[in-house]
Short mmCIF file of C-alpha atoms in Angstrom, two decimals:
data_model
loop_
_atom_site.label_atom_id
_atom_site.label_comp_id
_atom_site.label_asym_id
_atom_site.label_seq_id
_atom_site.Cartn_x
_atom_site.Cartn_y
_atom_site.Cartn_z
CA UNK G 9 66.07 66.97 27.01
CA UNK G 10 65.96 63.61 26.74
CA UNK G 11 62.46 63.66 24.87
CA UNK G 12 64.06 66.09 22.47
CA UNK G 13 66.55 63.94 21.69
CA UNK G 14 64.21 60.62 21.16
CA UNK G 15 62.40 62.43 18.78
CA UNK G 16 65.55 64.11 16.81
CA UNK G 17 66.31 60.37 16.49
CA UNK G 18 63.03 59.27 15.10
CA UNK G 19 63.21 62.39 12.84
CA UNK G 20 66.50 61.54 11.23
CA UNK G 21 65.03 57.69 10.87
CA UNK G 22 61.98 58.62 9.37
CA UNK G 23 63.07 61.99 7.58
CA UNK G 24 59.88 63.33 9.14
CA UNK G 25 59.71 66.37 10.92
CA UNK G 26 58.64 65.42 14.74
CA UNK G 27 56.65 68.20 15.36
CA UNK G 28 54.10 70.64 13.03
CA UNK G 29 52.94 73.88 13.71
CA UNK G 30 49.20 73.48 12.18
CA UNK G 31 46.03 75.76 12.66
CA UNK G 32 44.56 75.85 16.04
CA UNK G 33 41.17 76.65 17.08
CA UNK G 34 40.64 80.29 18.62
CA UNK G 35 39.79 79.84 21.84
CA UNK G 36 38.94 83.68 22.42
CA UNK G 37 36.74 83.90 19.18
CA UNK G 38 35.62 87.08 20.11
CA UNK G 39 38.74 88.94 20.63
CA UNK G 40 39.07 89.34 16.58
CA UNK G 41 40.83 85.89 15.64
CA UNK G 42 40.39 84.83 11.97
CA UNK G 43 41.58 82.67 9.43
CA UNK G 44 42.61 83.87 6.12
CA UNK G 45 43.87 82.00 3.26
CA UNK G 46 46.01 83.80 1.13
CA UNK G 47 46.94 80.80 -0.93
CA UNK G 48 45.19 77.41 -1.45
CA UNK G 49 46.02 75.59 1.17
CA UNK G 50 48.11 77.73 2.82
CA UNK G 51 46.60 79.92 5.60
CA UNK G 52 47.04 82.27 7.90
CA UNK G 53 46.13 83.39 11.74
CA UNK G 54 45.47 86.95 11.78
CA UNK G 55 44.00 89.07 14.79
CA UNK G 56 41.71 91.55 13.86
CA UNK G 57 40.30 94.26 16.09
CA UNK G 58 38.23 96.81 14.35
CA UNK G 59 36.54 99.44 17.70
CA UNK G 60 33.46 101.77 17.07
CA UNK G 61 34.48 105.25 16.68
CA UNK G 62 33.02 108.38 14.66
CA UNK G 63 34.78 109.35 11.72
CA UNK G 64 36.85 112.80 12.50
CA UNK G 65 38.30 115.30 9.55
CA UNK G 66 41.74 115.97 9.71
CA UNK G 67 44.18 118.63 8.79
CA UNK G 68 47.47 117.39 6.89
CA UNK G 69 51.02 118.78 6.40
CA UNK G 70 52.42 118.53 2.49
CA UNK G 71 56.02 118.06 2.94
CA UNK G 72 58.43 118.18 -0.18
CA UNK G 73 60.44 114.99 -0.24
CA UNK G 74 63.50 116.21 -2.99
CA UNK G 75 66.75 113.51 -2.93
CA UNK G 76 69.18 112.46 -5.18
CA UNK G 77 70.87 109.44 -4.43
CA UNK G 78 74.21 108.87 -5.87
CA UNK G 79 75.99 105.14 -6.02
CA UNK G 80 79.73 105.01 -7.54
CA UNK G 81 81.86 102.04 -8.33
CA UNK G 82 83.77 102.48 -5.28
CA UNK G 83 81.18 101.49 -3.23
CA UNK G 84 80.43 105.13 -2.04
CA UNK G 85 76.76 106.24 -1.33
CA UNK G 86 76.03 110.19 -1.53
CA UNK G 87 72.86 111.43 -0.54
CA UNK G 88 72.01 115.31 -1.61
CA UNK G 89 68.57 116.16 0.40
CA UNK G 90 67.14 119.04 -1.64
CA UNK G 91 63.72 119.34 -0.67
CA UNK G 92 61.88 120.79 2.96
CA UNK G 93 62.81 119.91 6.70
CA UNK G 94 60.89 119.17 9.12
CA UNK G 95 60.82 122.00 11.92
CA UNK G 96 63.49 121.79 15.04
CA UNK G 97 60.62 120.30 17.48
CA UNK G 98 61.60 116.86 15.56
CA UNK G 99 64.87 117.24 13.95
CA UNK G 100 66.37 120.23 16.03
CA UNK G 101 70.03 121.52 15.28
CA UNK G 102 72.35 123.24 17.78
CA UNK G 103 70.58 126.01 17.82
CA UNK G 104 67.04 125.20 17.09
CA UNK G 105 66.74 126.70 13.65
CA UNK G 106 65.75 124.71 10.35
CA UNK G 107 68.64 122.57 9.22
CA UNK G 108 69.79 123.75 5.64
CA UNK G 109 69.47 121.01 2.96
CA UNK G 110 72.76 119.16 2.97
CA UNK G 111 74.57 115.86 2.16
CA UNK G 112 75.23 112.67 4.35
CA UNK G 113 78.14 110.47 2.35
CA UNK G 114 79.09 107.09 3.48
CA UNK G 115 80.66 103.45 2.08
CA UNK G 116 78.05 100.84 1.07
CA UNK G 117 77.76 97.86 3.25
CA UNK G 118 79.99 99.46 5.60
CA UNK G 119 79.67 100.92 9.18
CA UNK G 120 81.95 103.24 9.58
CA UNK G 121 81.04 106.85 9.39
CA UNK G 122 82.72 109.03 6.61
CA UNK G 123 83.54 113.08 6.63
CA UNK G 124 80.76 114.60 4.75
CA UNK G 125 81.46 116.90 1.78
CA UNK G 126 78.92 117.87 -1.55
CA UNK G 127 81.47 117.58 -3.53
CA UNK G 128 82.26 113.40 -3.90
CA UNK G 129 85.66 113.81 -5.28
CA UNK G 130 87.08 116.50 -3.27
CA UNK G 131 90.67 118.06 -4.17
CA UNK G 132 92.99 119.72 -1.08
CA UNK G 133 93.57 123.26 -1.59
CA UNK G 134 97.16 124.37 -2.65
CA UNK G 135 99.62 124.91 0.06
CA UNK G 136 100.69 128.35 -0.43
CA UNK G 137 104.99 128.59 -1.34
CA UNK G 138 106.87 130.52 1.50
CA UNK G 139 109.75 132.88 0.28
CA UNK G 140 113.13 131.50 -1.15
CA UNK G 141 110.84 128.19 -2.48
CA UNK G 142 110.08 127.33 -5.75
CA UNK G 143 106.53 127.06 -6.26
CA UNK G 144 105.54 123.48 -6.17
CA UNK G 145 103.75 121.99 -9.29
CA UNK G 146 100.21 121.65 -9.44
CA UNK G 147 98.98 118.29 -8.47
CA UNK G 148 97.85 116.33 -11.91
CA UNK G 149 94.27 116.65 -12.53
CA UNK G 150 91.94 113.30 -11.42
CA UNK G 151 89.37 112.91 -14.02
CA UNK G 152 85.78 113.04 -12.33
CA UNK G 153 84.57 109.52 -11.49
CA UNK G 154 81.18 108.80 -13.00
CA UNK G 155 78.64 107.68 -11.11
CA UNK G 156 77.27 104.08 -10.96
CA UNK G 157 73.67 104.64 -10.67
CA UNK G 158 71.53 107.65 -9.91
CA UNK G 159 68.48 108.30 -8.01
CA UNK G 160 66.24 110.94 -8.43
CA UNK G 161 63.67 111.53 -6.14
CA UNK G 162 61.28 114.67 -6.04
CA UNK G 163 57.41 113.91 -4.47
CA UNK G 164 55.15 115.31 -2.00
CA UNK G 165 54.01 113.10 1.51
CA UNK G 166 50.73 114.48 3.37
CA UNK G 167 52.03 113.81 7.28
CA UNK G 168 49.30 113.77 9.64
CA UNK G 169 48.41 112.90 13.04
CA UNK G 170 46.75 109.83 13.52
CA UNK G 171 44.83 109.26 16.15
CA UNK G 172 42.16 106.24 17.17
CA UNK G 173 39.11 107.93 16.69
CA UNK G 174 40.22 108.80 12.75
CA UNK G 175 38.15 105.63 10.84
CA UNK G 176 40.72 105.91 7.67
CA UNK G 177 43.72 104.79 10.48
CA UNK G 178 44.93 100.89 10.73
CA UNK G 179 47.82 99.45 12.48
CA UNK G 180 49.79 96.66 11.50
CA UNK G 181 52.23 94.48 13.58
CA UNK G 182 54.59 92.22 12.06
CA UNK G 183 56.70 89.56 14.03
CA UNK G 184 59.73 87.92 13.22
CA UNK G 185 61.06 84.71 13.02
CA UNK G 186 60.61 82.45 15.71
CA UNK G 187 57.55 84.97 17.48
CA UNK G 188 53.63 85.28 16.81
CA UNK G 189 51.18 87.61 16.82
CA UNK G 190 50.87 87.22 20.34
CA UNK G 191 54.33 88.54 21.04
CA UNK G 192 52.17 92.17 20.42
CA UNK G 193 49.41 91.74 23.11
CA UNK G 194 50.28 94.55 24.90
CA UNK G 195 50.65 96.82 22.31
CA UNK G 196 47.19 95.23 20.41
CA UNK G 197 45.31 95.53 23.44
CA UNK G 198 46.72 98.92 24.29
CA UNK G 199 45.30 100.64 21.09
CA UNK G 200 42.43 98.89 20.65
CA UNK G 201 41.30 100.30 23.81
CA UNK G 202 42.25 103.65 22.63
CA UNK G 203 40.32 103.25 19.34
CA UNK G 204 42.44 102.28 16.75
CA UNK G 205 41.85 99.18 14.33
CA UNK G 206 44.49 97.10 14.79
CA UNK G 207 45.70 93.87 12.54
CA UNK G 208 48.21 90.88 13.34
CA UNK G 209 49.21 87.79 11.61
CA UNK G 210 51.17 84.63 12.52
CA UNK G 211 53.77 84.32 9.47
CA UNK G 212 53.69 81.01 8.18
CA UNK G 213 54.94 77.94 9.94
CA UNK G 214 54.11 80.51 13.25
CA UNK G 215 51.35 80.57 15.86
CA UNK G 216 48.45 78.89 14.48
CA UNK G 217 49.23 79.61 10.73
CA UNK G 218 49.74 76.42 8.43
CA UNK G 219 53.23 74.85 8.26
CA UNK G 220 53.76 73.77 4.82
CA UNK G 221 56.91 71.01 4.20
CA UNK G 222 58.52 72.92 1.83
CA UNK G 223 61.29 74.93 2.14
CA UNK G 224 60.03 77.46 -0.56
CA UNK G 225 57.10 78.53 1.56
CA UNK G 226 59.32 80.41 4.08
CA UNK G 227 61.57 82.64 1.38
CA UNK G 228 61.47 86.28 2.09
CA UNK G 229 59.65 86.74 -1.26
CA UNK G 230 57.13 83.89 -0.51
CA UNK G 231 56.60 85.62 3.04
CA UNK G 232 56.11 88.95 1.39
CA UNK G 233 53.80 87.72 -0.92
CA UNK G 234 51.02 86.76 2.37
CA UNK G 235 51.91 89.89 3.96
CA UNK G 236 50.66 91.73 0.93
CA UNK G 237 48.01 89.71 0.59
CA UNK G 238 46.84 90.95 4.45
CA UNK G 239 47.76 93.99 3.78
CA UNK G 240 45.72 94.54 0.58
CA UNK G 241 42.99 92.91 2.54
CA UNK G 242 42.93 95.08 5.83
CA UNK G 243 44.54 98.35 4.21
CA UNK G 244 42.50 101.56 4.79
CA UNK G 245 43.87 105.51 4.13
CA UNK G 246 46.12 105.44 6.56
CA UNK G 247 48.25 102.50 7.30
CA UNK G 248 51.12 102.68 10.04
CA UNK G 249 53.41 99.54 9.76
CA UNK G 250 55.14 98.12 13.25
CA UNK G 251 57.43 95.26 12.42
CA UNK G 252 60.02 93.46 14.67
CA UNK G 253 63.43 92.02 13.66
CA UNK G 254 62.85 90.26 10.47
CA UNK G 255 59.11 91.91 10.42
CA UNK G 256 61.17 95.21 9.85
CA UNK G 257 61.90 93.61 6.03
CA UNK G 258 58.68 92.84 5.50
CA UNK G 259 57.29 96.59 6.44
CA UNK G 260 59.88 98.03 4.54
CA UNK G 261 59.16 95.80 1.17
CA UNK G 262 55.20 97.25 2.00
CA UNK G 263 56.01 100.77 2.34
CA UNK G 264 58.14 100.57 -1.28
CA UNK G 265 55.29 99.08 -2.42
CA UNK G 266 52.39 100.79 -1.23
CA UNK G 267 53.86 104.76 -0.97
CA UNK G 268 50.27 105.96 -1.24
CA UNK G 269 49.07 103.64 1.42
CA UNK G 270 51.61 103.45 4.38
CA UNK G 271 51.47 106.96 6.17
CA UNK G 272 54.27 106.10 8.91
CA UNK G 273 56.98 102.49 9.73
CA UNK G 274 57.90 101.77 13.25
CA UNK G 275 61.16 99.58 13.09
CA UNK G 276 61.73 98.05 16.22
CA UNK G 277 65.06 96.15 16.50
CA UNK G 278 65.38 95.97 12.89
CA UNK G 279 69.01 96.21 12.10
CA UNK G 280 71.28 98.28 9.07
CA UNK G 281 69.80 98.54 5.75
CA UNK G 282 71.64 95.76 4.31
CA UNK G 283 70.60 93.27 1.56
CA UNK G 284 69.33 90.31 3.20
CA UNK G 285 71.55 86.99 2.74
CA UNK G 286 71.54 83.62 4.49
CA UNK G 287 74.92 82.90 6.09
CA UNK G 288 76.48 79.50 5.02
CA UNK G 289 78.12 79.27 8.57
CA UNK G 290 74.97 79.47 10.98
CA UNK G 291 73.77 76.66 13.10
CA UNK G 292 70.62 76.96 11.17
CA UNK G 293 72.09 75.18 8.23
CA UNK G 294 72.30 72.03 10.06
CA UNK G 295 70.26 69.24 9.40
CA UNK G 296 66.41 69.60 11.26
CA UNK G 297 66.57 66.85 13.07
CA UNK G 298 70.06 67.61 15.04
CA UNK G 299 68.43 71.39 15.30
CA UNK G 300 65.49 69.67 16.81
CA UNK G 301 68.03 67.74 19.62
CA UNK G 302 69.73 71.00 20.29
CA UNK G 303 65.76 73.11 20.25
CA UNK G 304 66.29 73.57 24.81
CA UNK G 305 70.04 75.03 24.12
CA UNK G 306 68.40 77.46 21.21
CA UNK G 307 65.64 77.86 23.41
CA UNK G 308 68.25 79.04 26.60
CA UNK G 309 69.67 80.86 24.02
CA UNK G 310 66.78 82.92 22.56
CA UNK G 311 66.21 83.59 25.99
CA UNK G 312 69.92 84.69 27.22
CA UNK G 313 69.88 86.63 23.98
CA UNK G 314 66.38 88.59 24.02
CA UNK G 315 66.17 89.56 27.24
CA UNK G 316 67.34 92.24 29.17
CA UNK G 317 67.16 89.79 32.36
CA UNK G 318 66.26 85.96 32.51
CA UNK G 319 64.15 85.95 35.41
CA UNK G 320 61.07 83.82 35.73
CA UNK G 321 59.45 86.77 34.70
CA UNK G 322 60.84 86.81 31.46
CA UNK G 323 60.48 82.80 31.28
CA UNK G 324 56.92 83.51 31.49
CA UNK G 325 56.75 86.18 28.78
CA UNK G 326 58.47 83.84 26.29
CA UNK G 327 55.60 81.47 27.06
CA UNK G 328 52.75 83.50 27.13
CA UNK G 329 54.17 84.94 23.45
CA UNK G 330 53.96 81.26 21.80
CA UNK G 331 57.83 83.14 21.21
CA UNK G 332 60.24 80.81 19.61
CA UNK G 333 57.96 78.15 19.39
CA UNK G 334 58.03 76.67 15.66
CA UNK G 335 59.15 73.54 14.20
CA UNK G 336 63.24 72.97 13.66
CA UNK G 337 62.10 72.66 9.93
CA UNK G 338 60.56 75.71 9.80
CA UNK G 339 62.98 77.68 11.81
CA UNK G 340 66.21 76.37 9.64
CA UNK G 341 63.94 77.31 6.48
CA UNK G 342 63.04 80.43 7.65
CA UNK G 343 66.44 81.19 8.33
CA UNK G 344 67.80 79.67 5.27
CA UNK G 345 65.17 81.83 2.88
CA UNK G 346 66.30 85.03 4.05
CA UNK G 347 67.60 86.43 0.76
CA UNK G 348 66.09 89.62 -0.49
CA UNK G 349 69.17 91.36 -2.26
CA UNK G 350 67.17 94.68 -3.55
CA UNK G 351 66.60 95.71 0.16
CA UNK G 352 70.46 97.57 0.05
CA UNK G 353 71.12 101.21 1.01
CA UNK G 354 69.49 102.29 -1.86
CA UNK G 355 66.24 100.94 -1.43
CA UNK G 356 66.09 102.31 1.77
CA UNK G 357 66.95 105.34 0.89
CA UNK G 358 64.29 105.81 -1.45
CA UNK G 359 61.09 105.74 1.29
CA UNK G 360 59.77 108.60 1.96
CA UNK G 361 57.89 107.46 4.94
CA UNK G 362 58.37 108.97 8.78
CA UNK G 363 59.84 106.07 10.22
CA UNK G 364 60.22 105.55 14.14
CA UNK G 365 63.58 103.52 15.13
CA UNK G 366 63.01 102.04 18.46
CA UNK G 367 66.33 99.74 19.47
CA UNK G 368 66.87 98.09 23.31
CA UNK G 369 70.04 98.63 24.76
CA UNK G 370 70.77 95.32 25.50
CA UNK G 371 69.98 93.63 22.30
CA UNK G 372 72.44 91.24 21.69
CA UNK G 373 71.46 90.13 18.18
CA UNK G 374 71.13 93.60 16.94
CA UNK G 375 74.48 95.74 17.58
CA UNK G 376 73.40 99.73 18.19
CA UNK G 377 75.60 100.98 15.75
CA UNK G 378 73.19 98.77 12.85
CA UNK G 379 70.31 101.23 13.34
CA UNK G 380 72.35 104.52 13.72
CA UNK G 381 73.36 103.51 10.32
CA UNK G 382 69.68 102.54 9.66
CA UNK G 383 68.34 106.17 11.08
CA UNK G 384 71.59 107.99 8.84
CA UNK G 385 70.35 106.60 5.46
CA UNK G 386 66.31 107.26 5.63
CA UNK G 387 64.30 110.80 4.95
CA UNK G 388 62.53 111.12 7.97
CA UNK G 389 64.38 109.12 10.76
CA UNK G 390 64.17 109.46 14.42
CA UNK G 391 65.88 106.65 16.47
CA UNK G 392 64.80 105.83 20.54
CA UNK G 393 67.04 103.97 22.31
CA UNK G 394 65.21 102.39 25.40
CA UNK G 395 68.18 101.43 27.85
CA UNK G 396 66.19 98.79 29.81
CA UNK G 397 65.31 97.27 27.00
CA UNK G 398 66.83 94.28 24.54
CA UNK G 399 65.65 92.26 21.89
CA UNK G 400 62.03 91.58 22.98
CA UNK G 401 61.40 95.54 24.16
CA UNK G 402 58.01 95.38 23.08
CA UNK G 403 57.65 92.70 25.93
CA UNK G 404 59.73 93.32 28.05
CA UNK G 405 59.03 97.42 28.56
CA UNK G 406 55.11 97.72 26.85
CA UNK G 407 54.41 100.92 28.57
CA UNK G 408 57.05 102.62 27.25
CA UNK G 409 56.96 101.33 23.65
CA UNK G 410 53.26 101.73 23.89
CA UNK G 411 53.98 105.28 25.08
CA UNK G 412 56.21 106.06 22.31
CA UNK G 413 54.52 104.64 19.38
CA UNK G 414 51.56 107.00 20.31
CA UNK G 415 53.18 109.76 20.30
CA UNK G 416 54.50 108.96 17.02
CA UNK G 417 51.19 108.22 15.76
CA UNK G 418 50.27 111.84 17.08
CA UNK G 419 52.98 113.78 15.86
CA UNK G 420 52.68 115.63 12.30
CA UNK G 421 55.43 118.19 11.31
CA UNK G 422 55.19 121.53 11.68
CA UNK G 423 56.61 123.28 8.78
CA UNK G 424 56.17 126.98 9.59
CA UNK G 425 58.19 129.32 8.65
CA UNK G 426 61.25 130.23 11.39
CA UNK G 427 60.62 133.64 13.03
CA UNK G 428 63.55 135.66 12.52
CA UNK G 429 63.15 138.39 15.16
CA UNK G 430 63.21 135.55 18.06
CA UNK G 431 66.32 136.18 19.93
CA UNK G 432 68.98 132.63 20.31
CA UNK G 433 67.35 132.16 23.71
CA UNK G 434 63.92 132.01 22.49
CA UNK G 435 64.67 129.86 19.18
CA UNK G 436 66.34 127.00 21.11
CA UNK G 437 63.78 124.06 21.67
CA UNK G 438 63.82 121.22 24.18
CA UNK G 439 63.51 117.75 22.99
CA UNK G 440 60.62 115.97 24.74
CA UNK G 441 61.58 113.76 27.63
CA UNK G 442 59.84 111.07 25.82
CA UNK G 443 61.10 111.10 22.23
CA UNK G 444 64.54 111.54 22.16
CA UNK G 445 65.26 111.84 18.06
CA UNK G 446 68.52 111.65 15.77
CA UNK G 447 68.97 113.92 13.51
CA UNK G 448 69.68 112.53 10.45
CA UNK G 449 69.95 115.01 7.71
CA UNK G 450 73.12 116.64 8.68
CA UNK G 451 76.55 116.99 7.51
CA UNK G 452 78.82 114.25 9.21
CA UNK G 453 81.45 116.29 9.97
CA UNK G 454 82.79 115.55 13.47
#
């Protein structure tokens, strides 16, 4: 503590930052480490494990993806989902049949749920007069609001399984701020072993990538920028996207991007599908030096916050994930450049991407009711809730994430055509014991 605070001194003396992040020398060069610059001068760690396997043909599923997206002045989102459903061994109603298409409606920015209804300006039915009353007069007409912006949205998405023998398959992980690519060593070593080509970089300022001294290198768009860069670099047929916490922006700006390219999104931790925005009133904002006096408390805190329990377990996790382990300058610029404001409702909205939704319990940065929200607004949505779980599930419970995320990789829908001459009995459908999913186009009534 008391070194900390020597050198927060010397930082706000010198206006030098007391400690750099800068590129390190693999020291397992043959577990897939490389360097990749993506900008002059400005480079990045990324793990690359690429396994020998045959290449296998595969069978796909063409699902219609039909939406129109509706935005008014008051703030109120309706979404009209016109096109197929997947079948009821994913997104399974009461009674096991294919969900009709229908309409979710909610507020923008907002949390709260809303009663559903196709109509967006609804009128109450007439009360009907009882005898000896005069019939009331009719309620004066309310001229149809007109609709801010519309979104039409009518494609089709092949869904298939992918599985690590399929050549044309490649797996990205994305960190967030504060982690490394070694915060996914489970899960990279995991499917590696299993086959699939898996690829990992350390953001900038993170792990072993290059810390630049400039603010502007660690804006959301600047960010996005390397990520593409990897991405276009690594891509194959098939890409499946796995981002955590702020990583979840980043897959999300890829999947827009590349619709063609990314087959399915896991979002682990993620949070609503809100517009990104620094806040003026965070701890972050403070000056680098005093951040890099107070780096043990945010270091306790990461810690208190992120994990389920603080045990020396956990401690040890935290260490061997190079997790939270970047510069003050770099962690009050990465906070300070989160601004991306086209990543609203809307934007979300518009992927038509299977996306996984995996959220611990006990996360205390992320509140629960952020990714029900999340899992309401997307196409193809199913949300896992792992109780044991917080921030840092991935580390924390790997054999169940790892579990989970394979069976997601696995799973393609089956859009078959419902058997009418099944009784109720025989039409119902369990939900595996494994993935437990949200249904998410339904009407919100309650």
């Amino acid at each position: 503590m008391l070194t900390s605070i020597t050198e927060g001194i010397l930082c706000c003396l010198t206006g030098k930052a007391a400690s750099l992040v800068l590129p390190l020398e693999s020291t397992q060069p043959s577990d897939g480490f490389e360097f990749v610059e993506v900008k002059p001068g400005r480079v990045l760690r990324v793990r690359h494990i690429v396994p020998e396997r045959q290449p296998v043909v595969t069978e796909d599923s063409s699902v219609h993806c039909k939406r129109k997206i509706t935005v008014y002045r008051n703030g109120q989102l309706v979404i009209e989902n016109l096109g197929d459903v997947l079948h009821s061994e994913i997104l399974q109603c009461q009674d096991g049949d294919l969900e009709p298409c229908s309409t979710v409606e909610v507020e923008l920015a907002d949390y709260k749920e809303m009663p559903s209804s196709p109509d967006p300006n609804p009128v109450p039915p007439p009360v009907p007069p009882t005898l000896g009353e005069q019939k009331p007069a009719p309620p004066p007409r309310r001229r149809r609001r007109k609709p801010k912006r519309t979104v039409l949205i009518d494609s089709k998405r092949v869904i298939s399984s992918c599985k690590g023998t399929h050549s044309d398959v490649a797996l990205f992980f994305v960190h967030g701020v504060g982690g490394s690519l070694d915060i996914w060593g489970s899960q990279l070593d995991f499917f590696s072993r299993l086959g699939y080509e898996v690829i990992a970089p350390d953001l900038a300022g993170h792990g072993a990538s290059t810390a630049p001294q400039i603010a502007a290198a660690y804006t959301f768009y600047a960010l996005a920028e390397d990520l593409r860069a990897i991405f276009k670099r690594y891509a194959r047929k098939r890409n499946i996207l796995i981002g955590h916490s702020y990583g979840v922006s980043f897959c999300t700006f890829l999947a827009h991007e590349y619709p063609d390219l990314v087959h399915k999104v896991v979002m682990i931790n993620g949070g609503g599908p809100t517009a990104l925005e620094p806040s003026l009133c965070s701890i972050f904002q403070l000056p680098s030096c005093v951040l890099h006096c107070l780096s043990p408390c945010l270091a306790w805190s990461f810690l208190k916050a992120g994990f389920a329990r603080q045990g020396a377990k956990e401690k040890q996790l935290l260490k061997q994930g190079n997790a939270f382990n970047v510069s003050p300058f770099v962690l009050r610029a990465m906070m300070s450049g989160q601004y991306w404001p086209e990543g609203d409702e809307v934007y979300h909205a518009e992927l038509t991407v299977p996306i996984l939704l995996v959220h611990g319990m006990c996360d205390k940065f992320v509140p629960m009711d952020e990714d029900q929200r999340m899992a309401e607004i997307l196409l193809f949505a199913f949300l896992k809730v792992i109780e044991e779980g917080s921030h840092m599930v991935m580390m924390e419970c790997p054999d169940t994430v790892n579990t989970l995320l394979h069976e997601f990789f696995l799973w393609e829908p089956d859009m078959s055509k419902k058997d009418s001459s099944k009784t109720d009995t025989e039409k119902t459908v369990a939900l595996s014991d494994t993935l437990h999913t949200l249904k998410i186009n339904r009407s919100m009534d309650k």
